[in-house]
Amino acid sequence: MSTFVYAFTEGNKDMKDLLGGKGANLAEMVKLGIPVPPGFTISTEACRAYLEEGHSPDSLQVQVTTALRNMEADMGKKLGQADNPLLVSVRSGAKFSMPGMMETVLNIGLNDESVHGLATRSGNSRFAWDSYRRLIQMFGKTVLDIDGDLFSEAFDNAKEGLGIEQDTDLDVEALQGIVEEFKAIVERETGAPFPLDPREQLDAAVEAVFRSWNTERAAIYRRRERIPHDLGTAVNIQAMVFGNQGSNSGTGVCFTRDPSSGQGGVYGDYLVNAQGEDVVAGIRNTLSLEALENIDKASYDELMATMHTLETHYRDMCDIEFTVENGKLWLLQTRVGKRTASAAFRIAAQLVEEKLITRDEALARVSGEQLTQLLFPQFDDEAEKTVLTKGMAASPGAAVGEIVFSNAQAVERTNAGADVILVRRETNPDDLEGMVVAAGILTARGGKTSHAAEVARGMGRCCVVGAEALIIDEKNGTMKIRGTDRVLHAGDVIAIDGTSGEVFLGDVPVMPSPVTVYISEGLDAGLAAAQDQATKELVTSVHLLLTHADRRAKLTVRANADAPEDAARARAYGATGIGLCRTEHMFLGDRRQLIEKVILAETDEQRDSAFDALFPLQKGDFIGIFEAMDGLPTTVRLIDPPLHEFLPDITDLSVKIAVKEATGEEVTEEERKLLDTVREQHEQNPMLGLRGVRLGLKIRGLFGLQIRAIAEAAADRLEAGGHPLPEIMVPLVGSARELQIIREDAERIIAEVGESRGVKLTIPIGAMIELPRAAITADSLAEEADFFSFGTNDLTQTAWGFSRDDVEATFFNEYFDLGVFGVSPFESIDTRGVGNLVSVGMKNARSVKPSIHCGVCGEHGGDPLSIHFFHKVGLDYVSCSPFRVPVARLEAGRAAVSNESPDDF
Ligand code: PEP
Ligand code: MG
């Protein structure tokens, strides 16, 4: 027979899988001799069995009986005993805290008889009847699924009828009336009377807690927090103690340090003559913890000593719930407290300072996500805001500006000195200019790896995508919010929060981040930017942990950057090189016509002359980047996207020509030719068509032009006394032969340039692994490659067969709901599938070249969970957007100090 029930005396804090966080910590407190009302925990295993079978296992009933009898013996009273009732609370408690997501029922054991016993024993009839009405209300709503409003309305009506405002002013008679009315509601709504049998109440409440695991809000919360859906919850049954027995009773919540700022010293709230729910619900104003010292010094002193014991024992900030019942202190819960990002860094550093934890432990207690929150400017939490709508938080930050609907407007208004938010249905590479100047980007369509999101993250630009309630009319310059009559116009001010996805009306004040100043300009500058002592402590805490992470990390961190300013920023943020310089961005804007000429060329001469025009520009790009990254490796990826991205849109061009034809206007020969070429280049699935190395092999001179520009730029830098370290990377390689041909071309060109310039050029040539075939045959590719970089964006696309520009917006929400995956595989590496391809690719490559340098440059290179996986697989580096570099540095260090096993992924 499985053991489903554990007395508090049988567990400990390490049994969270089985007993949930609350149960495990209650047991730990009992072990420490801290006063905890007796009770027992029903395991998560029982919950899983219930959810699977649709009913509780028989043996659970038997084990509950035994545990309950032991508890009754301890307490000297029985559950619901008429003259002296034992009352219990039934509370959920999963492995991970899910605040407010699941249910609690208090005062189980009260009925028409025991309410009198409670009244007599407590000497407080009002308290007894109030407890009884609370039971029927909670039980009705939670266990019997009755609409909670029916109870609240009846309660409010009763108060109104009596002309009473405060709940506490209801007298015994009024409460008795309410109890009768509540019972009538139960009978009316369920067709059966409120169960008076205490054990029946208990069993039904336990099952309700089991069921609450699967409520929608709990499922949504788990998805957001990445908590697995199959864990189930434990249930804690605990003797009730009452803080609402009069003025020497009360209840409170406290923390051993401030969870919001991280300030040292205890922190908490206390309510005299109240039950736990009253504190959280904010029904009455609470007192500060210090007030308890004046009210009840003995309980206060005991509480302080207990807090100290708990923090020393857990070696971390603890969150505690307590009740004082007639001058006796009881601890109802403790756990390692949740905290804000700043508090996490400050508390970890304080505990190192106090020599309570090691630096490695401190590192494990902060996260890259928390660091991200500290880096971006933030909206002032205190400010009043009007929410217009909510989209997906694609790139963090806080931006305020005038609405603009086009690139041209964005540039014009920015030049006029305005901050702008570029609002688009969706963005494409043509919007780059507008995106560069905008303070923020808002789109109605697209997912977190849509073009807008990817580019915005790359630039560290605040971005919200997929705000589907927006109806954007670019022509008329209006933006409506679906389901409301609100219409906004170009020029109206909005604010967008790239951390929450919210869109606000009007200006919202923004606060700068001294942590960013520290990371880019050093400790002294960061400290100078901090306006108060707490922020200075935050800056030194981040410094302590980030430098420790750098010391411990095995993975190095490079950046994805393709402009000198980005490269410089990456370097300032601590990048050890560029892992991906996407060269296609260099062919947009004015240069688009030049590449158009390459595509339209009919003869070698025409093409060569187009190449000649491009060459000096491309060489200039590389000189700028090599200069910014002097002494650090810079991986330049040869042009990757399909050619049609550089040509006009097929529909726009067809319409333009058709209109001209219809109106009798002359269509030039050039226009016709352009349309023919556009048609020719049009592909049904361009992501799988003529791109990457395939393009390089079809238009041989294109890669050649880039390789020569790289070599010449390196030669220029050498002559100028610099130390350029370029690397050439070939995209979308699938076979060794493809790479071999490009490599031969490249080696020849590099040798030619070296000879003509009289310099020694050593430029490694490597491949991106972006196709399953490349991963599986990485051993043969390794013969031709000096390094590999896993392009996990394309590898995810090709492994799943997901078109990355389309799938997120079209069906990922359904996939989340169906549990196909908990998080988008474009956001966090799908370890079982795509991750396995990385791992296989590594093994294959190293079987041929044991020390071949391998990295990753997909978006996953900046994702904490993925970074831990890449560490485990043994990659040498990750490359991510410049703004993610500090996060990746921290996570690379955290991965190195963690004991994660392959099963953790
Ligand atoms: C990739 O595919 O992971 C990659 C980095 O290349 P891109 O996103 O430019 O296709
Ligand atoms: Mg790619």
mmCIF file of N, CA and C and ligand atoms in Angstrom, residues 637 640 691 770 794 804, ligand 2:
data_model
loop_
_atom_site.group_PDB
_atom_site.id
_atom_site.type_symbol
_atom_site.label_atom_id
_atom_site.label_comp_id
_atom_site.label_asym_id
_atom_site.label_seq_id
_atom_site.Cartn_x
_atom_site.Cartn_y
_atom_site.Cartn_z
ATOM 1 N N ARG A 637 29.243 36.352 -40.863
ATOM 2 C CA ARG A 637 28.478 35.364 -41.633
ATOM 3 C C ARG A 637 28.204 35.910 -43.022
ATOM 4 N N ASP A 640 22.912 35.588 -46.119
ATOM 5 C CA ASP A 640 22.084 34.413 -45.877
ATOM 6 C C ASP A 640 20.690 34.443 -46.511
ATOM 7 N N ARG A 691 18.846 30.194 -50.483
ATOM 8 C CA ARG A 691 19.443 31.093 -49.482
ATOM 9 C C ARG A 691 20.691 30.434 -48.929
ATOM 10 N N GLU A 770 22.627 24.455 -39.085
ATOM 11 C CA GLU A 770 21.239 24.937 -39.030
ATOM 12 C C GLU A 770 20.265 23.923 -39.610
ATOM 13 N N ASP A 794 17.264 28.560 -37.043
ATOM 14 C CA ASP A 794 16.938 27.738 -38.203
ATOM 15 C C ASP A 794 16.891 26.256 -37.843
ATOM 16 N N ARG A 804 9.342 29.815 -39.120
ATOM 17 C CA ARG A 804 9.472 30.622 -37.911
ATOM 18 C C ARG A 804 8.749 31.961 -37.960
HETATM 19 MG MG MG B 2 19.891 31.023 -39.627
#
